[in-house]
Structures are given as structure tokens and as C-alpha cells.
């Protein structure tokens, strides 16, 4: 069975600084997807970034980038130039490539951006 | 982008009654929808997978007779909490997979259920 671990329950960062959220996972699959989702106080789940396991290149989306280490089963999220609007819960998620399309979520990291 | 809408966003019901939550994909067909439950300050726990035109697949430990899921069309799935009790109070989120071959999942805004 797959598991996703986020070891940082809470983090804070000064506005305009950079912060890295960690995520590790355990799987015997070779083909899968990894995601970072943001859940602001509104509770709407917002996709931040996704990574296909077969791609060696780390995904980037504007200020958000990942460090995907497949052998180490690590998938960290780096937020550059942090903004107050980045304050939210961040969930790491795993989805293996099969017909179920099920997500397995980590426990989340609560990020607070300080003015 | 694709939109998934849940209704109601908040509902209060009396203990012992049933309550229905709808999940609609507004601008795409969703052959597969998912229902999650999220307790305060916790992660999302998958309850069941809803497939259009067939029975839902429930995760281990989820009572199928208590949480009735119906996916009667390609744009609508419903979750009915039957004989609700205060411990059923939670935030319920649905998500929908776009298209038959795609693997992009879109989330609804969630529904707060309070059972009094």
C-alpha cells in the first residue's frame, strides 16, 4: 500500500522569503503522479503543481517548484517570494497510474506567511 | 478551467434525518467522481469512488448503507447521509475526473454538514 508523509505540521515564513515543504512517499509502483494542493481558509482545494514520475525534470509553476527525487521517494515543494496569499494548508498527494485514479493525501502542512 | 460545484455549501440537519449533498461537474463530463471526508485540521479521507451508471466503490470502513452514493448522470453525483448523527458532522468534498482518458482531477468547494 502507498503512504504519503508530511513531517512538518506547521511552518512559517516571512513575506518575500523562500520556504520548502517536505513530502516523502512509499510505493512499489514505477509509474505514478505526485501533486501539491493548497487549501486556503475557504477550504477549496487548489492544484499547485504536479509531477509525472517518468519525467526527470522537476516541475515548476511560476513561484512554485518541486524537488523530485524518485530514488529517495521525496517530493518537496519550494515556494519562492512568499506572499500573504500563500497562507494555507498544503497537501502532498500520490496517485498511481491505474484505472482507479485514487489520491492518497499526506497529513498536510499548515503554512503561515508573516508580514 | 473545469468547474465542480457542490450544493449545499452548508447544511444543518437534525439527528436521525437524512441529508443529500450534490456534486456537479459544470463544464465537463465526469465518468468518475470521488467523495472525501475531512475532519477539522486533518487530511482528506477517501470515502468512495462514484462511477456513472454503476455502483459506488466504498473504501474500507465506510458504511455503504449510511453513506449512499448515486451517480446517475455524467455530471452529477450525490451523497446521502442517512440517519445522521452528530458524529457525522464534517466537511465533505467531492472531486471529479475529467474525461475518459484524462487524469486531471477537479475538486468541489466542499460542504459543511452539522448534525444537531
GROMACS .gro file of C-alpha atoms in nm, chain A residues 6 10 33 35 37 39 41-47 50 52 89 91-92 95 97 99-108 110, chain B residues 4 32 34 36 38-46 49 57 59 91 93 97 100-110 112:
model
   62
    6UNK     CA    1   0.445   1.520   0.555
   10UNK     CA    2   0.326   2.379   1.073
   33UNK     CA    3   0.179   1.111  -1.030
   35UNK     CA    4   0.073   1.658  -0.657
   37UNK     CA    5  -0.257   2.100  -0.335
   39UNK     CA    6  -0.628   2.450   0.082
   41UNK     CA    7  -0.931   2.901   0.470
   42UNK     CA    8  -1.211   2.879   0.213
   43UNK     CA    9  -1.138   2.504   0.205
   44UNK     CA   10  -1.131   2.495  -0.175
   45UNK     CA   11  -0.864   2.251  -0.291
   46UNK     CA   12  -0.638   2.422  -0.543
   47UNK     CA   13  -0.384   2.235  -0.752
   50UNK     CA   14   0.201   1.814  -1.040
   52UNK     CA   15   0.479   1.272  -1.352
   89UNK     CA   16  -0.275   2.414   0.432
   91UNK     CA   17  -0.126   1.867   0.099
   92UNK     CA   18   0.104   1.635  -0.088
   95UNK     CA   19  -0.181   0.880  -0.748
   97UNK     CA   20  -0.139   0.514  -1.278
   99UNK     CA   21  -0.797   0.296  -1.356
  100UNK     CA   22  -0.893   0.391  -1.003
  101UNK     CA   23  -0.744   0.744  -1.013
  102UNK     CA   24  -0.741   0.743  -0.635
  103UNK     CA   25  -0.547   1.007  -0.448
  104UNK     CA   26  -0.361   0.934  -0.128
  105UNK     CA   27  -0.309   1.251   0.069
  106UNK     CA   28  -0.048   1.335   0.328
  107UNK     CA   29  -0.148   1.485   0.661
  108UNK     CA   30  -0.078   1.838   0.545
  110UNK     CA   31  -0.003   2.448   0.767
  119UNK     CA   32  -1.701   2.133  -0.996
  147UNK     CA   33  -1.573   0.912  -1.216
  149UNK     CA   34  -1.486   1.083  -0.559
  151UNK     CA   35  -1.393   1.265   0.070
  153UNK     CA   36  -1.226   1.594   0.615
  154UNK     CA   37  -1.228   1.636   0.991
  155UNK     CA   38  -1.102   1.966   1.138
  156UNK     CA   39  -0.728   2.009   1.097
  157UNK     CA   40  -0.696   1.671   0.930
  158UNK     CA   41  -0.636   1.540   0.584
  159UNK     CA   42  -0.887   1.426   0.325
  160UNK     CA   43  -1.001   1.069   0.363
  161UNK     CA   44  -1.145   0.899   0.058
  164UNK     CA   45  -1.546   0.626  -0.579
  172UNK     CA   46  -1.689   0.153  -0.464
  174UNK     CA   47  -1.327   0.236   0.098
  206UNK     CA   48  -1.661   1.871   0.583
  208UNK     CA   49  -1.555   1.725  -0.052
  212UNK     CA   50  -1.216   1.319  -1.315
  215UNK     CA   51  -1.249   0.905  -2.019
  216UNK     CA   52  -0.879   0.923  -2.087
  217UNK     CA   53  -0.769   1.220  -1.882
  218UNK     CA   54  -0.622   1.204  -1.536
  219UNK     CA   55  -0.687   1.555  -1.414
  220UNK     CA   56  -0.899   1.574  -1.102
  221UNK     CA   57  -1.103   1.880  -1.009
  222UNK     CA   58  -1.234   1.948  -0.661
  223UNK     CA   59  -1.562   2.096  -0.548
  224UNK     CA   60  -1.581   2.371  -0.289
  225UNK     CA   61  -1.689   2.132  -0.016
  227UNK     CA   62  -2.014   2.157   0.576
   0.00000   0.00000   0.00000
